[in-house]
Structure formats: C-alpha cells, structure tokens
Amino acid sequence: EDQVTQSPEALRLQEGESSSLNCSYTVSGLRGLFWYRQDPGKGPEFLFTLYSAGEEKEKERLKATLTKKESFLHITAPKPEDSATYLCAVQGRRDYKLSFGAGTTVTVRA
Amino acid sequence: GAGVSQTPSNKVTEKGKYVELRCDPISGHTALYWYRQSLGQGPEFLIYFQGTGAADDSGLPNDRFFAVRPEGSVSTLKIQRTERGDSAVYLCASSLTAGETQYFGPGTRLLVL
C-alpha cells in the first residue's frame, strides 16, 4: 500500500523567512508525485508534478524537488498569502488514485 | 474555462437518510475521481471512472456507498442509510485522461446529525 508522511504538521513563519516542507513516501513504482495547496473551505489546488528523482520545478516563491524516498517543497521569502495547507500525494504505476499525506499547515505572519 | 463544480456545497442530513452528491467535471475530461476528506487529514480515494465505467472502486468503505456516471460526464455519489461517521468533505476531481493531473472541485461538506 502506498504511504505518504508529511512533516512538520504545522509551520509558523515570519514574512521573508524561508523554510522547507518534507514529504516522505513509499510506493510500488512511482508514476508521479504531486503537490497541492489547499485554502480553508476550498478544494486542493494543483501546484506541481514530479516524475523522477532529481527533478525540480519552480513557481513564484515555491520550488519542489524529488529524491527516491522524499520530496521537499521549499518556500523562499514567503508572504502572508502563502499561508495555506500544502498536500503531497503519490500515484503508483498500478493504479490512478492519489494517496495523500495529512498536509503541512503553513502560517506566514506579516 | 470552468473548473470542476460540485453541488450542493453543504448538506445537512439526519442519520439513516439517503443523500446524493453531484460532480460536474471539466469539459472534455474523461477521468473522474471521488475522494473523502476528514478534518485535519488528506483526501482519501473512494472511486474512479474512466468514461462511464467505474474502473476502480476499491476505496468505497462499504455497500452503502455507490457512484454512477451514466453519460461519461456528470457523476453522482450516493450514500444510503447515512451514519454520523460519514460526515466529511466529499471532493471530486477530473483529469483529461487517467494518469494525467487531477483537478479538484470545491467539495461538498456533508454533516450527518
């Protein structure tokens, strides 16, 4: 069974204070690793897909990286609008469902 | 273009009642997925459709849960004899085809009293 563990559960940052979120995973053949952002009361919003170890993707202040066992989401010089829960999910080669972690809730104070 | 839409946005029902939750996927997307999210947890997979057929229903918790997609577009998740433990946010996602990026709707918040 595919498993995803995210840490920390919560992260409080000062505006401009860079940090990283961790996503550790086990999967029987990785099809893709996905990062989503979820605001309170909303559905998950797609951010990135990573397919193979060594791959990196960037969007504004966010950068996602992937190894064979974990992924990191780096937030550089965050702003209050980056406050959200960040979800990591894996999709294995056996099926098409996403297996999610519990998320990391990021709060950025001005 | 329009994203995934779900109705109703909120549903309050009594234990033992029947409920239907509706999902309208992004136009042209052939794959549709249902997930359930409890407070403080990530979404959990329920069922996935490719076209009209349920390709994987391994996440449905028991036979009180059923979903259909008769014309390969709109899907309805049906829950019979609701229980308080069914209270959660039910999320729908769609993708261009299986294996492509899944885009989520806003969810239906179900509360069973």
PDB file of C-alpha atoms in Angstrom:
ATOM      1  CA  GLU A   1       0.000   0.000   0.000  1.00  0.00           C
ATOM      2  CA  ASP A   2       1.289   3.471  -0.930  1.00  0.00           C
ATOM      3  CA  GLN A   3       2.119   5.679   2.068  1.00  0.00           C
ATOM      4  CA  VAL A   4       2.879   9.384   2.406  1.00  0.00           C
ATOM      5  CA  THR A   5       4.103  11.154   5.548  1.00  0.00           C
ATOM      6  CA  GLN A   6       4.418  14.923   5.720  1.00  0.00           C
ATOM      7  CA  SER A   7       6.366  16.954   8.244  1.00  0.00           C
ATOM      8  CA  PRO A   8       6.072  19.157  10.107  1.00  0.00           C
ATOM      9  CA  GLU A   9       2.316  19.168  10.753  1.00  0.00           C
ATOM     10  CA  ALA A  10       2.372  22.948  11.169  1.00  0.00           C
ATOM     11  CA  LEU A  11       4.864  25.677  10.379  1.00  0.00           C
ATOM     12  CA  ARG A  12       4.725  29.271  11.517  1.00  0.00           C
ATOM     13  CA  LEU A  13       6.980  31.658   9.590  1.00  0.00           C
ATOM     14  CA  GLN A  14       7.733  35.344   9.657  1.00  0.00           C
ATOM     15  CA  GLU A  15       7.318  37.073   6.309  1.00  0.00           C
ATOM     16  CA  GLY A  16      10.557  36.627   4.391  1.00  0.00           C
ATOM     17  CA  GLU A  17      11.711  33.636   6.484  1.00  0.00           C
ATOM     18  CA  SER A  18      12.448  30.800   4.039  1.00  0.00           C
ATOM     19  CA  SER A  19      11.770  27.186   5.007  1.00  0.00           C
ATOM     20  CA  SER A  20      11.141  23.675   3.649  1.00  0.00           C
ATOM     21  CA  LEU A  21       8.351  21.117   3.952  1.00  0.00           C
ATOM     22  CA  ASN A  22       9.087  17.392   3.783  1.00  0.00           C
ATOM     23  CA  CYS A  23       7.122  14.595   2.109  1.00  0.00           C
ATOM     24  CA  SER A  24       8.385  11.035   2.647  1.00  0.00           C
ATOM     25  CA  TYR A  25       6.789   8.311   0.567  1.00  0.00           C
ATOM     26  CA  THR A  26       6.716   4.606  -0.187  1.00  0.00           C
ATOM     27  CA  VAL A  27       5.121   3.461  -3.420  1.00  0.00           C
ATOM     28  CA  SER A  28       5.289   0.413  -5.628  1.00  0.00           C
ATOM     29  CA  GLY A  29       6.652   2.137  -8.720  1.00  0.00           C
ATOM     30  CA  LEU A  30       6.190   5.907  -8.839  1.00  0.00           C
ATOM     31  CA  ARG A  31       4.081   7.304 -11.649  1.00  0.00           C
ATOM     32  CA  GLY A  32       4.152  10.833 -10.218  1.00  0.00           C
ATOM     33  CA  LEU A  33       4.416  12.894  -7.016  1.00  0.00           C
ATOM     34  CA  PHE A  34       2.030  15.811  -6.722  1.00  0.00           C
ATOM     35  CA  TRP A  35       1.943  18.944  -4.589  1.00  0.00           C
ATOM     36  CA  TYR A  36      -1.326  20.740  -3.959  1.00  0.00           C
ATOM     37  CA  ARG A  37      -2.226  23.851  -1.986  1.00  0.00           C
ATOM     38  CA  GLN A  38      -5.481  23.912  -0.006  1.00  0.00           C
ATOM     39  CA  ASP A  39      -7.057  27.036   1.486  1.00  0.00           C
ATOM     40  CA  PRO A  40      -9.655  26.707   4.278  1.00  0.00           C
ATOM     41  CA  GLY A  41     -13.029  25.638   2.914  1.00  0.00           C
ATOM     42  CA  LYS A  42     -11.675  25.090  -0.596  1.00  0.00           C
ATOM     43  CA  GLY A  43     -10.623  22.131  -2.700  1.00  0.00           C
ATOM     44  CA  PRO A  44      -6.939  21.312  -3.334  1.00  0.00           C
ATOM     45  CA  GLU A  45      -5.288  23.495  -5.982  1.00  0.00           C
ATOM     46  CA  PHE A  46      -2.648  21.842  -8.179  1.00  0.00           C
ATOM     47  CA  LEU A  47       0.912  23.155  -7.890  1.00  0.00           C
ATOM     48  CA  PHE A  48       3.463  20.661  -9.293  1.00  0.00           C
ATOM     49  CA  THR A  49       4.008  17.174 -10.635  1.00  0.00           C
ATOM     50  CA  LEU A  50       7.415  15.485 -10.293  1.00  0.00           C
ATOM     51  CA  TYR A  51       8.122  12.235 -12.114  1.00  0.00           C
ATOM     52  CA  SER A  52      11.682  11.137 -11.388  1.00  0.00           C
ATOM     53  CA  ALA A  53      14.467  11.566  -8.833  1.00  0.00           C
ATOM     54  CA  GLY A  54      16.498  14.708  -9.400  1.00  0.00           C
ATOM     55  CA  GLU A  55      13.634  16.615 -10.990  1.00  0.00           C
ATOM     56  CA  GLU A  56      12.902  20.158  -9.766  1.00  0.00           C
ATOM     57  CA  LYS A  57      10.038  22.544 -10.533  1.00  0.00           C
ATOM     58  CA  GLU A  58       9.507  26.188  -9.563  1.00  0.00           C
ATOM     59  CA  LYS A  59       6.569  28.544  -9.380  1.00  0.00           C
ATOM     60  CA  GLU A  60       6.986  32.010  -7.913  1.00  0.00           C
ATOM     61  CA  ARG A  61       8.301  31.526  -4.346  1.00  0.00           C
ATOM     62  CA  LEU A  62       7.827  27.739  -4.383  1.00  0.00           C
ATOM     63  CA  LYS A  63      10.292  25.093  -5.510  1.00  0.00           C
ATOM     64  CA  ALA A  64       9.661  21.341  -5.394  1.00  0.00           C
ATOM     65  CA  THR A  65      12.388  18.699  -5.509  1.00  0.00           C
ATOM     66  CA  LEU A  66      12.281  14.896  -5.621  1.00  0.00           C
ATOM     67  CA  THR A  67      14.510  12.028  -4.490  1.00  0.00           C
ATOM     68  CA  LYS A  68      13.756   8.294  -4.488  1.00  0.00           C
ATOM     69  CA  LYS A  69      12.304   8.470  -0.965  1.00  0.00           C
ATOM     70  CA  GLU A  70      11.147  12.038  -0.381  1.00  0.00           C
ATOM     71  CA  SER A  71      10.162  15.358  -1.825  1.00  0.00           C
ATOM     72  CA  PHE A  72      10.744  18.845  -0.467  1.00  0.00           C
ATOM     73  CA  LEU A  73       8.710  21.971  -1.026  1.00  0.00           C
ATOM     74  CA  HIS A  74      10.914  24.996  -0.475  1.00  0.00           C
ATOM     75  CA  ILE A  75       9.240  28.330   0.243  1.00  0.00           C
ATOM     76  CA  THR A  76      11.566  31.268  -0.404  1.00  0.00           C
ATOM     77  CA  ALA A  77      10.857  34.647   1.227  1.00  0.00           C
ATOM     78  CA  PRO A  78       7.227  33.758   1.951  1.00  0.00           C
ATOM     79  CA  LYS A  79       4.422  36.297   2.058  1.00  0.00           C
ATOM     80  CA  PRO A  80       1.204  36.137   4.131  1.00  0.00           C
ATOM     81  CA  GLU A  81      -0.680  34.999   1.007  1.00  0.00           C
ATOM     82  CA  ASP A  82       1.400  31.813   1.011  1.00  0.00           C
ATOM     83  CA  SER A  83      -0.453  30.752   4.183  1.00  0.00           C
ATOM     84  CA  ALA A  84      -2.289  27.505   3.385  1.00  0.00           C
ATOM     85  CA  THR A  85      -2.145  23.746   3.887  1.00  0.00           C
ATOM     86  CA  TYR A  86       0.239  22.064   1.458  1.00  0.00           C
ATOM     87  CA  LEU A  87      -0.633  18.497   0.488  1.00  0.00           C
ATOM     88  CA  CYS A  88       1.681  15.915  -1.035  1.00  0.00           C
ATOM     89  CA  ALA A  89       0.338  12.896  -2.940  1.00  0.00           C
ATOM     90  CA  VAL A  90       1.789   9.965  -4.865  1.00  0.00           C
ATOM     91  CA  GLN A  91       0.388   7.995  -7.756  1.00  0.00           C
ATOM     92  CA  GLY A  92       1.745   4.499  -8.295  1.00  0.00           C
ATOM     93  CA  ARG A  93       2.054   2.616 -11.553  1.00  0.00           C
ATOM     94  CA  ARG A  94      -0.536   0.001 -10.509  1.00  0.00           C
ATOM     95  CA  ASP A  95      -3.481   2.383 -10.497  1.00  0.00           C
ATOM     96  CA  TYR A  96      -4.510   6.017 -10.938  1.00  0.00           C
ATOM     97  CA  LYS A  97      -5.631   7.002  -7.437  1.00  0.00           C
ATOM     98  CA  LEU A  98      -3.730   9.615  -5.450  1.00  0.00           C
ATOM     99  CA  SER A  99      -2.532   8.693  -1.936  1.00  0.00           C
ATOM    100  CA  PHE A 100      -2.232  11.841   0.157  1.00  0.00           C
ATOM    101  CA  GLY A 101      -0.330  12.838   3.257  1.00  0.00           C
ATOM    102  CA  ALA A 102      -2.086  14.719   6.057  1.00  0.00           C
ATOM    103  CA  GLY A 103      -0.579  18.014   4.943  1.00  0.00           C
ATOM    104  CA  THR A 104       1.546  20.784   6.416  1.00  0.00           C
ATOM    105  CA  THR A 105      -0.296  23.923   7.518  1.00  0.00           C
ATOM    106  CA  VAL A 106       1.856  26.990   6.871  1.00  0.00           C
ATOM    107  CA  THR A 107       1.113  30.321   8.541  1.00  0.00           C
ATOM    108  CA  VAL A 108       3.110  33.353   7.420  1.00  0.00           C
ATOM    109  CA  ARG A 109       2.943  36.394   9.685  1.00  0.00           C
ATOM    110  CA  ALA A 110       3.489  39.904   8.319  1.00  0.00           C
TER     111      ALA A 110
ATOM    112  CA  GLY B   1     -12.509  27.715 -18.672  1.00  0.00           C
ATOM    113  CA  ALA B   2     -14.791  26.449 -15.915  1.00  0.00           C
ATOM    114  CA  GLY B   3     -13.310  24.176 -13.313  1.00  0.00           C
ATOM    115  CA  VAL B   4     -14.835  21.199 -11.537  1.00  0.00           C
ATOM    116  CA  SER B   5     -18.099  22.102  -9.857  1.00  0.00           C
ATOM    117  CA  GLN B   6     -19.884  20.274  -7.043  1.00  0.00           C
ATOM    118  CA  THR B   7     -23.387  20.607  -5.642  1.00  0.00           C
ATOM    119  CA  PRO B   8     -24.583  21.134  -3.054  1.00  0.00           C
ATOM    120  CA  SER B   9     -21.745  22.980  -1.340  1.00  0.00           C
ATOM    121  CA  ASN B  10     -23.166  21.967   2.033  1.00  0.00           C
ATOM    122  CA  LYS B  11     -25.562  19.197   3.037  1.00  0.00           C
ATOM    123  CA  VAL B  12     -27.008  18.531   6.476  1.00  0.00           C
ATOM    124  CA  THR B  13     -28.972  15.313   6.913  1.00  0.00           C
ATOM    125  CA  GLU B  14     -30.187  13.025   9.649  1.00  0.00           C
ATOM    126  CA  LYS B  15     -28.789   9.622  10.463  1.00  0.00           C
ATOM    127  CA  GLY B  16     -30.396   6.962   8.306  1.00  0.00           C
ATOM    128  CA  LYS B  17     -31.300   9.267   5.403  1.00  0.00           C
ATOM    129  CA  TYR B  18     -30.218   8.944   1.762  1.00  0.00           C
ATOM    130  CA  VAL B  19     -28.073  11.629   0.104  1.00  0.00           C
ATOM    131  CA  GLU B  20     -26.824  12.347  -3.401  1.00  0.00           C
ATOM    132  CA  LEU B  21     -23.791  14.481  -4.174  1.00  0.00           C
ATOM    133  CA  ARG B  22     -23.185  15.754  -7.707  1.00  0.00           C
ATOM    134  CA  CYS B  23     -19.983  16.478  -9.617  1.00  0.00           C
ATOM    135  CA  ASP B  24     -19.575  18.297 -12.950  1.00  0.00           C
ATOM    136  CA  PRO B  25     -16.061  17.676 -14.300  1.00  0.00           C
ATOM    137  CA  ILE B  26     -14.024  19.961 -16.521  1.00  0.00           C
ATOM    138  CA  SER B  27     -15.381  19.765 -20.064  1.00  0.00           C
ATOM    139  CA  GLY B  28     -13.577  17.115 -22.105  1.00  0.00           C
ATOM    140  CA  HIS B  29     -12.096  15.292 -19.118  1.00  0.00           C
ATOM    141  CA  THR B  30     -12.712  11.570 -19.425  1.00  0.00           C
ATOM    142  CA  ALA B  31     -11.481  10.508 -15.966  1.00  0.00           C
ATOM    143  CA  LEU B  32     -13.368  11.415 -12.783  1.00  0.00           C
ATOM    144  CA  TYR B  33     -12.449  10.659  -9.177  1.00  0.00           C
ATOM    145  CA  TRP B  34     -14.183  10.875  -5.794  1.00  0.00           C
ATOM    146  CA  TYR B  35     -12.271  11.412  -2.545  1.00  0.00           C
ATOM    147  CA  ARG B  36     -13.345  11.969   1.066  1.00  0.00           C
ATOM    148  CA  GLN B  37     -11.507  14.319   3.425  1.00  0.00           C
ATOM    149  CA  SER B  38     -11.921  14.319   7.204  1.00  0.00           C
ATOM    150  CA  LEU B  39     -10.840  17.250   9.334  1.00  0.00           C
ATOM    151  CA  GLY B  40      -7.061  17.511   9.604  1.00  0.00           C
ATOM    152  CA  GLN B  41      -6.462  14.700   7.117  1.00  0.00           C
ATOM    153  CA  GLY B  42      -5.567  14.459   3.459  1.00  0.00           C
ATOM    154  CA  PRO B  43      -8.160  13.298   0.918  1.00  0.00           C
ATOM    155  CA  GLU B  44      -8.816   9.535   0.761  1.00  0.00           C
ATOM    156  CA  PHE B  45      -9.649   7.844  -2.536  1.00  0.00           C
ATOM    157  CA  LEU B  46     -13.123   6.396  -2.984  1.00  0.00           C
ATOM    158  CA  ILE B  47     -13.737   5.574  -6.661  1.00  0.00           C
ATOM    159  CA  TYR B  48     -12.547   6.458 -10.159  1.00  0.00           C
ATOM    160  CA  PHE B  49     -14.355   6.441 -13.510  1.00  0.00           C
ATOM    161  CA  GLN B  50     -12.877   6.253 -16.974  1.00  0.00           C
ATOM    162  CA  GLY B  51     -15.758   7.240 -19.217  1.00  0.00           C
ATOM    163  CA  THR B  52     -18.987   5.708 -17.953  1.00  0.00           C
ATOM    164  CA  GLY B  53     -17.494   2.745 -16.138  1.00  0.00           C
ATOM    165  CA  ALA B  54     -16.137   2.530 -12.599  1.00  0.00           C
ATOM    166  CA  ALA B  55     -12.542   1.479 -13.248  1.00  0.00           C
ATOM    167  CA  ASP B  56     -11.550   1.255  -9.566  1.00  0.00           C
ATOM    168  CA  ASP B  57     -13.988   1.294  -6.631  1.00  0.00           C
ATOM    169  CA  SER B  58     -11.565  -0.145  -4.100  1.00  0.00           C
ATOM    170  CA  GLY B  59     -11.858   2.889  -1.809  1.00  0.00           C
ATOM    171  CA  LEU B  60     -15.615   2.692  -1.205  1.00  0.00           C
ATOM    172  CA  PRO B  61     -15.905   1.907   2.527  1.00  0.00           C
ATOM    173  CA  ASN B  62     -18.981  -0.347   2.309  1.00  0.00           C
ATOM    174  CA  ASP B  63     -22.029  -1.128   0.201  1.00  0.00           C
ATOM    175  CA  ARG B  64     -23.901   1.946   1.447  1.00  0.00           C
ATOM    176  CA  PHE B  65     -21.768   3.983  -0.960  1.00  0.00           C
ATOM    177  CA  PHE B  66     -22.395   3.898  -4.700  1.00  0.00           C
ATOM    178  CA  ALA B  67     -21.487   6.181  -7.597  1.00  0.00           C
ATOM    179  CA  VAL B  68     -22.624   6.491 -11.198  1.00  0.00           C
ATOM    180  CA  ARG B  69     -21.563   8.370 -14.311  1.00  0.00           C
ATOM    181  CA  PRO B  70     -24.184   7.316 -16.874  1.00  0.00           C
ATOM    182  CA  GLU B  71     -23.175   9.565 -19.783  1.00  0.00           C
ATOM    183  CA  GLY B  72     -19.475   9.872 -19.097  1.00  0.00           C
ATOM    184  CA  SER B  73     -19.686  13.431 -17.794  1.00  0.00           C
ATOM    185  CA  VAL B  74     -21.624  14.295 -14.615  1.00  0.00           C
ATOM    186  CA  SER B  75     -21.234  11.880 -11.706  1.00  0.00           C
ATOM    187  CA  THR B  76     -23.382  11.306  -8.639  1.00  0.00           C
ATOM    188  CA  LEU B  77     -22.136   9.821  -5.368  1.00  0.00           C
ATOM    189  CA  LYS B  78     -24.962   8.153  -3.468  1.00  0.00           C
ATOM    190  CA  ILE B  79     -24.900   7.305   0.219  1.00  0.00           C
ATOM    191  CA  GLN B  80     -27.660   5.166   1.727  1.00  0.00           C
ATOM    192  CA  ARG B  81     -28.585   4.936   5.422  1.00  0.00           C
ATOM    193  CA  THR B  82     -26.141   7.688   6.367  1.00  0.00           C
ATOM    194  CA  GLU B  83     -24.185   7.391   9.608  1.00  0.00           C
ATOM    195  CA  ARG B  84     -22.565  10.118  11.717  1.00  0.00           C
ATOM    196  CA  GLY B  85     -19.169   8.759  10.681  1.00  0.00           C
ATOM    197  CA  ASP B  86     -19.964   9.666   7.060  1.00  0.00           C
ATOM    198  CA  SER B  87     -19.609  13.358   7.961  1.00  0.00           C
ATOM    199  CA  ALA B  88     -16.729  14.743   5.903  1.00  0.00           C
ATOM    200  CA  VAL B  89     -15.918  16.830   2.853  1.00  0.00           C
ATOM    201  CA  TYR B  90     -16.514  14.886  -0.354  1.00  0.00           C
ATOM    202  CA  LEU B  91     -14.180  16.024  -3.125  1.00  0.00           C
ATOM    203  CA  CYS B  92     -14.472  15.354  -6.829  1.00  0.00           C
ATOM    204  CA  ALA B  93     -11.565  15.633  -9.282  1.00  0.00           C
ATOM    205  CA  SER B  94     -11.229  15.171 -13.008  1.00  0.00           C
ATOM    206  CA  SER B  95      -8.339  14.663 -15.405  1.00  0.00           C
ATOM    207  CA  LEU B  96      -8.018  14.734 -19.193  1.00  0.00           C
ATOM    208  CA  THR B  97      -7.482  11.008 -19.076  1.00  0.00           C
ATOM    209  CA  ALA B  98      -6.323   8.511 -16.451  1.00  0.00           C
ATOM    210  CA  GLY B  99      -2.830   9.298 -15.231  1.00  0.00           C
ATOM    211  CA  GLU B 100      -2.972  12.997 -16.073  1.00  0.00           C
ATOM    212  CA  THR B 101      -3.069  15.748 -13.438  1.00  0.00           C
ATOM    213  CA  GLN B 102      -6.207  15.673 -11.293  1.00  0.00           C
ATOM    214  CA  TYR B 103      -8.024  18.976 -10.770  1.00  0.00           C
ATOM    215  CA  PHE B 104     -10.287  19.231  -7.754  1.00  0.00           C
ATOM    216  CA  GLY B 105     -13.640  20.859  -7.158  1.00  0.00           C
ATOM    217  CA  PRO B 106     -14.553  22.871  -4.044  1.00  0.00           C
ATOM    218  CA  GLY B 107     -16.127  19.888  -2.286  1.00  0.00           C
ATOM    219  CA  THR B 108     -19.447  19.117  -0.626  1.00  0.00           C
ATOM    220  CA  ARG B 109     -19.451  19.384   3.166  1.00  0.00           C
ATOM    221  CA  LEU B 110     -21.713  16.618   4.491  1.00  0.00           C
ATOM    222  CA  LEU B 111     -22.882  16.698   8.096  1.00  0.00           C
ATOM    223  CA  VAL B 112     -24.901  13.760   9.418  1.00  0.00           C
ATOM    224  CA  LEU B 113     -26.731  14.577  12.633  1.00  0.00           C
TER     225      LEU B 113
END
